[in-house]
XYZ file of C-alpha atoms in Angstrom:
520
model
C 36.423 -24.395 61.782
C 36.112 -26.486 58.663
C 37.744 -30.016 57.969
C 38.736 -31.791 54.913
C 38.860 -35.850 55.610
C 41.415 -37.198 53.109
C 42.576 -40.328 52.137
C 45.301 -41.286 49.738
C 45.678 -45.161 49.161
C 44.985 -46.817 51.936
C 45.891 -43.954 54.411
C 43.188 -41.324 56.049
C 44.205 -38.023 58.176
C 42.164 -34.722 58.594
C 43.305 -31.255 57.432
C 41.412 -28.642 59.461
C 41.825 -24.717 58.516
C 40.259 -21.873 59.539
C 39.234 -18.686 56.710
C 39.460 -19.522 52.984
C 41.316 -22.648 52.330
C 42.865 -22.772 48.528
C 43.545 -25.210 46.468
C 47.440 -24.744 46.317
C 47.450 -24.855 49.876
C 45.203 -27.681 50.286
C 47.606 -29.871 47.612
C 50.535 -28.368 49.671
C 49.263 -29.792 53.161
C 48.003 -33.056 51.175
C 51.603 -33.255 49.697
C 53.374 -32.833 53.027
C 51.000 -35.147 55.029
C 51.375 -37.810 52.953
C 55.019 -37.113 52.099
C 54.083 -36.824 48.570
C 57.165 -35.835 46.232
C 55.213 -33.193 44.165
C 51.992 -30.909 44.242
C 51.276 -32.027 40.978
C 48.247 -34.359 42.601
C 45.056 -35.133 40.786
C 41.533 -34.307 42.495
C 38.682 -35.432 41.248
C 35.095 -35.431 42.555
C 32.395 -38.148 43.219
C 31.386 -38.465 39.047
C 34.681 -39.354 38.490
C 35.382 -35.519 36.583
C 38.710 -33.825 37.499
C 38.399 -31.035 39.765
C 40.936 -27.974 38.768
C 41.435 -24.681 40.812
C 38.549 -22.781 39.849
C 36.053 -25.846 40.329
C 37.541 -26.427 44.189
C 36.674 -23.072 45.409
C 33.078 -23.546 43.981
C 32.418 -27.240 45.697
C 33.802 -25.671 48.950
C 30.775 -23.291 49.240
C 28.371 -26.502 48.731
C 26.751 -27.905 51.913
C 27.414 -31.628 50.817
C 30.260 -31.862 48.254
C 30.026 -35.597 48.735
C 34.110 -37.519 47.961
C 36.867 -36.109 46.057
C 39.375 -38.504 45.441
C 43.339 -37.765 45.584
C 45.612 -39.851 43.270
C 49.162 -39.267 41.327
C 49.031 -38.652 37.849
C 51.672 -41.311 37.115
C 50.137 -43.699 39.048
C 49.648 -46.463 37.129
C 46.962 -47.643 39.319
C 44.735 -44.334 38.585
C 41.788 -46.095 37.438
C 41.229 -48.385 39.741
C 41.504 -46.185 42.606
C 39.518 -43.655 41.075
C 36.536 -47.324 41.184
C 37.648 -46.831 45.123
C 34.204 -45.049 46.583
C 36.089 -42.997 49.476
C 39.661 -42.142 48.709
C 39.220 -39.016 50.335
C 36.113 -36.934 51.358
C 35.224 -33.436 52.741
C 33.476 -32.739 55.911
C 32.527 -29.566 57.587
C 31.565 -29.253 61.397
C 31.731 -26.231 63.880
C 34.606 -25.683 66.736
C 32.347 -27.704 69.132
C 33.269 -31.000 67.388
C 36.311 -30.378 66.659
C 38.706 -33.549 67.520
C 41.822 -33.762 68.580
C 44.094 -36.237 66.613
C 47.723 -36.440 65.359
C 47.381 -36.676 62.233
C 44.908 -33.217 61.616
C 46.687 -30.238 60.538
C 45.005 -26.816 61.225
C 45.997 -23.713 58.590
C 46.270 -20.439 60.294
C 48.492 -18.949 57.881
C 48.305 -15.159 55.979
C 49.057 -15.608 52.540
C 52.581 -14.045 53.097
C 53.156 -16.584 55.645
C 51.909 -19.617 53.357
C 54.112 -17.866 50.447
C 57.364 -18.520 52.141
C 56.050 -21.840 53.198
C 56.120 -22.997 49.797
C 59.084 -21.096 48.642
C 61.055 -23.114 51.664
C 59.247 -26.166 50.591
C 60.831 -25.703 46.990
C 64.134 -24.956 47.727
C 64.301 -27.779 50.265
C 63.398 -29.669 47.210
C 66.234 -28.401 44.596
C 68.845 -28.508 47.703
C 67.512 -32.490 48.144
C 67.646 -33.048 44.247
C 71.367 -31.607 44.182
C 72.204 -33.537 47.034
C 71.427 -37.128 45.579
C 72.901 -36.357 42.097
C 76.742 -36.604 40.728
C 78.144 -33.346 40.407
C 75.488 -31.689 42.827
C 77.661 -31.149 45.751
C 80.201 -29.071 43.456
C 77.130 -26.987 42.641
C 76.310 -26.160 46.211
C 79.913 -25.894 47.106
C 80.908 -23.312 44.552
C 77.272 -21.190 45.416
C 78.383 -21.460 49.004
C 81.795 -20.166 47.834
C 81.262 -17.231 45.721
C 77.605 -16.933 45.854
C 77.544 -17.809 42.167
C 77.429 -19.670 39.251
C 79.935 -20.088 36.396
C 78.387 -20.830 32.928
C 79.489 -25.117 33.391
C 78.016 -24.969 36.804
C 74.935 -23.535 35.829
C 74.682 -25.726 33.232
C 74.970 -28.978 35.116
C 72.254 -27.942 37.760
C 70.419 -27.370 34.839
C 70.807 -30.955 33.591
C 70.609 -32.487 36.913
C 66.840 -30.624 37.721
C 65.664 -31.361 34.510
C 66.419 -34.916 34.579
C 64.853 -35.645 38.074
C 61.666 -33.326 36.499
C 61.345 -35.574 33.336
C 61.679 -38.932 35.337
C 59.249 -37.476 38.083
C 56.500 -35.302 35.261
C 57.484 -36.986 32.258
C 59.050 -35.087 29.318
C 55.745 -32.224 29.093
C 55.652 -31.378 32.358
C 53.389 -28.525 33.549
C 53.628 -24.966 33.536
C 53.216 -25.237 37.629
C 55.931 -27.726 38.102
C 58.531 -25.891 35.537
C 57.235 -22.338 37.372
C 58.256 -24.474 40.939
C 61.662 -25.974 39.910
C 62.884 -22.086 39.052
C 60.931 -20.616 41.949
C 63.354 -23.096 44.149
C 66.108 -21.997 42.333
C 66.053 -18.580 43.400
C 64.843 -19.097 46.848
C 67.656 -21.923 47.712
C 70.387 -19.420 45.832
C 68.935 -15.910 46.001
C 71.584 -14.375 43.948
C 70.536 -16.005 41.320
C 67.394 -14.153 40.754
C 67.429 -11.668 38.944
C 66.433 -8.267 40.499
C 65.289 -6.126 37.790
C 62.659 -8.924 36.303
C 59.183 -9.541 37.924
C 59.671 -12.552 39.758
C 63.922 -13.197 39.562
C 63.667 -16.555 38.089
C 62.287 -15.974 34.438
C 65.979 -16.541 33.292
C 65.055 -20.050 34.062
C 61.522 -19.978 33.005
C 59.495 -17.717 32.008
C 56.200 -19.101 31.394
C 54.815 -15.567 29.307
C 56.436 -17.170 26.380
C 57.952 -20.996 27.318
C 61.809 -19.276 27.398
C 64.436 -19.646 30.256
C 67.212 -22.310 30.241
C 64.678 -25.000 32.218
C 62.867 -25.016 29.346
C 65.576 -24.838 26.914
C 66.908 -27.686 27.960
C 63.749 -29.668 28.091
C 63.092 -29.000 24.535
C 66.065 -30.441 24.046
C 65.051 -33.620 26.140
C 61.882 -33.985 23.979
C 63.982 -33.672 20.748
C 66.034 -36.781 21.938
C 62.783 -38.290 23.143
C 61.407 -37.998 19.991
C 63.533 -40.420 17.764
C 64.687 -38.121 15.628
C 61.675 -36.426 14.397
C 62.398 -32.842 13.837
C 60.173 -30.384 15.839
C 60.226 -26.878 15.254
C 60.331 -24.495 17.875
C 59.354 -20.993 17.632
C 60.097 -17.879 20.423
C 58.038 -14.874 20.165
C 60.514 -12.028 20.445
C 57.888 -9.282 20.438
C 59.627 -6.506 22.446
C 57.252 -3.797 23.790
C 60.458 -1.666 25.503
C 63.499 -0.029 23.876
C 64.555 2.169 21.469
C 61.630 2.164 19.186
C 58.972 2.339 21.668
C 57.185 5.604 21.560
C 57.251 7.330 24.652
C 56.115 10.628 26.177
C 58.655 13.568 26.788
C 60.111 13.601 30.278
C 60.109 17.465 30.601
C 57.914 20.453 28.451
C 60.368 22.931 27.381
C 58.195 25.461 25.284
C 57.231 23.219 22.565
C 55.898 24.608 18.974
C 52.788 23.361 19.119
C 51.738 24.373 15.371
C 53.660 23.010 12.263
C 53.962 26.441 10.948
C 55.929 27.278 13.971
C 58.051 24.044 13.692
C 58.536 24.817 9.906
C 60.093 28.432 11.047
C 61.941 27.360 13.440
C 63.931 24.547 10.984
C 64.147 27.576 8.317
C 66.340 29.293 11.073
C 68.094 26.345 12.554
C 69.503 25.392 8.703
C 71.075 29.096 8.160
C 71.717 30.553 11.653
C 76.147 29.782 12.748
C 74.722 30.612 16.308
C 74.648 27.054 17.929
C 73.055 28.291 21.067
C 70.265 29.124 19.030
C 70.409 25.902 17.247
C 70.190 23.963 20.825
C 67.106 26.245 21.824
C 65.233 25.447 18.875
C 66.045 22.023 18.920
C 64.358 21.533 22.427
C 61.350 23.632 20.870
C 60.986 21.060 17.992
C 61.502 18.074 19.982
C 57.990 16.673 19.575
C 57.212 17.555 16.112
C 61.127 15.596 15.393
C 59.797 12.623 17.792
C 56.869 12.669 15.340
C 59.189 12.094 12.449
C 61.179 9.514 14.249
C 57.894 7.124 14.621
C 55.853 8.127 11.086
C 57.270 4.928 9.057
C 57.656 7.829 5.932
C 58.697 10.884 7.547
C 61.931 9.142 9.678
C 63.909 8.521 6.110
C 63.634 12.507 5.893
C 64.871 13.059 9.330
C 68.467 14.506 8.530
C 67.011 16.589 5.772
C 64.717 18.010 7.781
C 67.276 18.603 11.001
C 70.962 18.642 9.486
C 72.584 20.308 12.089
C 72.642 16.860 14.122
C 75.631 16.208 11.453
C 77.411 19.770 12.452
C 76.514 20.086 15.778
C 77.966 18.226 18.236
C 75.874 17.556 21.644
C 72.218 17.204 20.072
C 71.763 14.016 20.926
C 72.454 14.052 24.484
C 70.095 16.756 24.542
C 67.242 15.178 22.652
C 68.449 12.158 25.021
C 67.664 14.236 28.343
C 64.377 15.516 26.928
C 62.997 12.097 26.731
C 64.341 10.671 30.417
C 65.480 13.146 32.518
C 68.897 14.551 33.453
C 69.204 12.101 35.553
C 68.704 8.894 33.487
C 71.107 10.596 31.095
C 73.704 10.499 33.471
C 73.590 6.936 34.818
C 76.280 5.171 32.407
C 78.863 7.835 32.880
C 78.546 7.654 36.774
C 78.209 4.165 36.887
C 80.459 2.086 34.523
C 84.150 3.693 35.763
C 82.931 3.063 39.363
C 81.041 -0.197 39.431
C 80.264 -1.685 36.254
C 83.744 -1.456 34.539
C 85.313 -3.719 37.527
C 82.545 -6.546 37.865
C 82.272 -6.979 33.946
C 86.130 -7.557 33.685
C 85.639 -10.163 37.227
C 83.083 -11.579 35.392
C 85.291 -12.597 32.103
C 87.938 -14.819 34.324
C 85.106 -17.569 33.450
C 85.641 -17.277 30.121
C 87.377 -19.519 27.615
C 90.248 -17.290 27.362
C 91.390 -16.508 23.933
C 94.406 -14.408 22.634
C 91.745 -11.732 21.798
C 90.102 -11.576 25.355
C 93.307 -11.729 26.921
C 94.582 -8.377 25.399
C 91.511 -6.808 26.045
C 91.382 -7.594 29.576
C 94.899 -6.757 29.828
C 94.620 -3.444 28.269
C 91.406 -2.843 30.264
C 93.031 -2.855 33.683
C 95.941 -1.089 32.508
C 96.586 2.408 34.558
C 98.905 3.968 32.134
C 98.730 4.195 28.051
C 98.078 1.417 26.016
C 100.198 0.790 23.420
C 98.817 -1.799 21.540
C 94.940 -2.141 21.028
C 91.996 -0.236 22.311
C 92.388 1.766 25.340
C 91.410 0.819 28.695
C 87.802 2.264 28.354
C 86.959 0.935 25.255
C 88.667 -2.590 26.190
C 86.224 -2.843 28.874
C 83.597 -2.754 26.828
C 84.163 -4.701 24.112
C 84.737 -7.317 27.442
C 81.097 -7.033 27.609
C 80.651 -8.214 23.848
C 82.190 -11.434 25.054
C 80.624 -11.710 28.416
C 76.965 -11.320 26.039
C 78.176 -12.479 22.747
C 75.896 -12.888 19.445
C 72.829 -15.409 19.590
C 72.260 -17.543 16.513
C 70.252 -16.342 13.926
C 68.220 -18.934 12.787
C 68.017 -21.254 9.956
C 67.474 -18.372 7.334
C 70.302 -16.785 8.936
C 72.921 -20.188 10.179
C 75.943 -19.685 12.525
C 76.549 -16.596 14.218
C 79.087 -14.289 14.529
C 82.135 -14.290 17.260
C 82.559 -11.784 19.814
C 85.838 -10.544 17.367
C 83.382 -9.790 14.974
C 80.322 -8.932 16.484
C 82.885 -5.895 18.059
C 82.963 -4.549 14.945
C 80.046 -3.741 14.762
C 80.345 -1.471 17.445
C 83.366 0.100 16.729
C 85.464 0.698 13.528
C 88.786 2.480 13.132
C 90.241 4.337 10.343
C 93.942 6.193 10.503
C 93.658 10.101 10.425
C 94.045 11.292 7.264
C 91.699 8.724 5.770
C 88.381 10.421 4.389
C 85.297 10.545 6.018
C 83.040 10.412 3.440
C 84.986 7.557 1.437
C 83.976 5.550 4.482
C 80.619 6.411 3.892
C 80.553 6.035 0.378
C 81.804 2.383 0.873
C 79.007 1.228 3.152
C 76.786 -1.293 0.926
C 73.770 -1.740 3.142
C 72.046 0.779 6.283
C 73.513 -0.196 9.654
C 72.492 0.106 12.677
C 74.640 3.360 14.654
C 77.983 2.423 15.397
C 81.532 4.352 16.370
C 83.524 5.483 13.756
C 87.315 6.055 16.171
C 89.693 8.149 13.896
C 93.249 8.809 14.972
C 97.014 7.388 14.746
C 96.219 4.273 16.673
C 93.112 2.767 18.475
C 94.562 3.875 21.495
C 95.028 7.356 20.918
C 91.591 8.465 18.952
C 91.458 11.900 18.301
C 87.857 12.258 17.555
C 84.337 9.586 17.455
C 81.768 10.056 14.961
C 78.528 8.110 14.996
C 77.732 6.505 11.760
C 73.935 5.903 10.979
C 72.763 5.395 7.297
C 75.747 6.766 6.241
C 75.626 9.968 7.502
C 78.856 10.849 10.419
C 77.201 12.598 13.682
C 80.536 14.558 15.201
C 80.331 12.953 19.056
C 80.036 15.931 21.819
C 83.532 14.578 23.590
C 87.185 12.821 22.561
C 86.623 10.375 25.632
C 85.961 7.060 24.817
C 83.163 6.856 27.543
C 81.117 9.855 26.627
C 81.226 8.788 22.837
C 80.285 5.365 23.969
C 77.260 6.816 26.138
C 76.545 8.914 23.190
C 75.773 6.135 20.870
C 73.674 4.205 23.130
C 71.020 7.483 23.064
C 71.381 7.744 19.948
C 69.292 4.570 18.745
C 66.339 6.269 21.235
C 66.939 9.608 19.993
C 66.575 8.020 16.028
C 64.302 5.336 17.032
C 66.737 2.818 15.895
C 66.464 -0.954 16.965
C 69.642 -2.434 18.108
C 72.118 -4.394 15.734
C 71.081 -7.825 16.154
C 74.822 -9.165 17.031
C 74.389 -6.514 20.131
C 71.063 -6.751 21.312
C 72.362 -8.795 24.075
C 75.047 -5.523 24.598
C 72.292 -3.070 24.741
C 69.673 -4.620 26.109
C 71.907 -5.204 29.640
C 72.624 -1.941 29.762
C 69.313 -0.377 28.921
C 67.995 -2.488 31.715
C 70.461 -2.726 34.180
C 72.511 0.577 34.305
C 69.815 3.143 32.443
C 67.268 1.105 34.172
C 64.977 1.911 30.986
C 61.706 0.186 29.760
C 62.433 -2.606 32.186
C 59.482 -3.921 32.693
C 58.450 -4.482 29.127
C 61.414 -5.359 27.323
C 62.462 -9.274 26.760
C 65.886 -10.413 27.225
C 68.172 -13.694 26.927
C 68.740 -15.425 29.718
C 72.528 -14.799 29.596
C 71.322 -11.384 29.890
C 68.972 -11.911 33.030
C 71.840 -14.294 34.292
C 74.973 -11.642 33.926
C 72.564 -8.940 35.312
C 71.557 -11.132 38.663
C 75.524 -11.999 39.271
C 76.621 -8.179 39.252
C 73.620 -6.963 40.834
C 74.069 -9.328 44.149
């Protein structure tokens, strides 16, 4: 059995352990013996040098490591107890003097065991921070309620955590102690996390790239704190996942492994009327087409070389399945009418309400025909928009759009009758895909086209649903990124319903935050 002899201030006790003591647990047991507010404790060793993680483990294997000393980093008597010649020392000694005393605690603990230790630890620390601050009882009262957040809610524990970590860390606190704060979190209001991310709390920080509404709101802190100097702030939104990511088929289905072969096989698909055909050689061609898709020179000649995307309707849920899997390519049209469609529209009563979100609501839960506005399918989606509206763009790009406007950018109506091709004519710049509804009224569309640079792909199916599911595949099957005003759209339902690329594709909070409430 080993010992560590520490003393903090004018106060001594023994930690004994047993195996590999490290130095998180060490600073959790000094932390807890002492009653210590934080783990955020300075070590440092008998030459006054600060001892980090990597350094402990190393003086732990020395025979003599002579006296480490264990102060506060705000303490603003640091220096002179770092002149203090035993603040705390290590001592090793074998079971057979082992002493009995109150104030020794022995760690016997797996790693599992000490994880959920400190996880209790932390959220005993939000749930006592919450406690002791205005407004933190509604918090815990409306969690306890519905076992959720609404948007103010969340945004007051927010403010509330991030004052008591600035006034306890100062305004740059640590990675550890932001990482600890969102860890707690979770573990004090486990539907929080979110399940489809590493950890569940990376909607509150994520310390990959300094994102997550902890440390939004602390830059925002530091901008006050600063006196009005501006600071920029920069967010990597590199994006490994998603629709441009090349990936490798999900299936083989007799693939034309030369060019010449490929180059025959177009040659027939461009004359033959038999679309059966058409289909066959399309899944033969899939990889050479994929190959277009990602060459930065070839995808501009894409409907050239393929045209009978534009005549024949059901290629892209093919091409779709190829790359995923039946299954996969099933997912929104099982899911959404059953489960998603009904939490999405629970999830917009904590909305500000406007005349426009009203009527689509309305006409979303409506059993019978609509008369007025989208029908119920397409309601519920453009519901969504608002639940995950447009981010701002930036200074080059100010303001951002409304959920009104960032809809139509999903879908745009035109009366039947109107021309096809004068839409297409009229487009000014290349968009990403988006719905092109014709009929007499939105709620009775007679046919869906997908519009991408300015060519009209006939959808496979009249409903609303299958059109809609249609255009999500079709930025993979292109290799399209997503319109910027729905990136928020499409990235929750690449992750959360398609369950695609969810590992390495970044997301907005609100994203992480709508997908942990419907989830739980």
């Amino acid at each position: 059995m080993q010992a560590v002899r520490v003393k903090y201030r004018d106060r001594q006790k023994y930690i004994c352990y047993e195996g590999q003591l490290t130095f998180k647990s060490f600073l959790d047991c000094v932390a807890k013996k002492f009653d210590l507010p934080t783990l955020d404790l300075k070590v440092y060793d008998e030459s006054k040098t600060e001892v980090d993680e990597e350094v402990f483990e190393f003086l732990l294997k020395k025979q003599d490591i002579g006296v480490v000393e264990i102060c506060l980093p705000q303490d603003p008597n640091l220096e002179d107890s770092l002149s203090s010649p035993s603040c705390s020392s290590f001592a090793s000694f074998s079971g057979d003097n082992e002493r009995d005393s109150d104030d020794t605690t022995i760690l016997q603990h797996s790693p599992a065991t000490r994880q959920r230790d400190e996880g209790s630890h932390l959220a005993q620390m939000i749930e006592d921070i919450l406690k002791n601050k205005p407004g933190g009882e509604r918090i815990m009262n409306e969690y306890a309620r519905t076992k959720s957040l609404t948007d103010a809610r969340r945004r007051d524990m927010v403010k509330i955590l991030v004052a008591h970590m600035t006034s306890e860390h100062g305004t740059s606190p640590s990675r550890r102690v932001k990482e600890d704060y969102a860890r707690g979190i979770t573990t004090l209001y486990p539907y929080l996390a979110d399940p489809r991310s590493k950890f569940g709390y990376e909607h509150y920080y994520n310390a990959e790239d300094g994102s997550g509404y902890l440390a939004w709101r602390l830059k925002f802190v530091q901008k006050e704190a600063s006196e009005g100097k501006k600071k920029t702030y920069s967010q990597s939104q590199t994006l490994t996942g998603g629709p441009k990511a090349e990936r490798d088929a999900f299936r083989v289905e007799n693939w034309l492994t030369t060019e010449s072969l490929c180059c025959e096989a177009i040659a027939l698909m461009k004359h033959t009327a038999d679309e059966a055909t058409v289909k066959e050689k399309m899944k033969q061609t899939f990889t050479y087409r994929q190959d277009m898709v990602h060459d930065p020179v070839k995808s501009s000649e894409l409907f050239t070389a393929f045209p009978r995307f534009l005549d024949v309707a059901g290629l892209i849920d093919q091409d779709f399945g190829l790359m995923f899997g039946d299954a996969a390519a099933t997912k929104f049209l099982e899911r959404w009418p059953t489960i998603y469609k009904q939490k999405v529209l629970e999830q917009s009563r904590g909305l500000t309400q406007t005349a426009d979100l009203q009527d689509l609501v309305q006409n979303a839960e409506c059993t019978t025909d609509v008369e007025h506005g989208w029908d119920s399918d397409m309601s519920s989606i453009l519901v969504l928009v608002h639940l995950l509206p447009p981010s701002p763009h930036g200074r080059k790009r100010p303001g951002k759009l409304s959920a009104r406007q960032a809809s139509d950018r999903l879908v745009k109506f035109i009366k039947t009758g109107t021309s096809i091709q004068g839409h297409l004519d009229d487009i000014v710049e290349s968009l990403q895909p988006y719905l092109l509804a014709v009929g007499t009224q939105k709620s009775l569309i007679h046919k869906y086209f997908i519009v991408i640079d300015k060519h009209a792909i006939p959808c496979k199916s009249p409903d609303t649903l299958a059109c809609f599911d249609e255009l999500f595949k079709a930025h993979f099957v292109f290799g399209t990124s997503y319109n910027q005003d729905l990136v928020n759209v499409y990235n929750f339902l690449q992750t959360t319903i398609f369950e695609i690329d969810v590992d390495t594709t970044k997301v907005n909070p609100r994203v992480a935050e709508l997908r942990a409430r419907i989830l739980h």
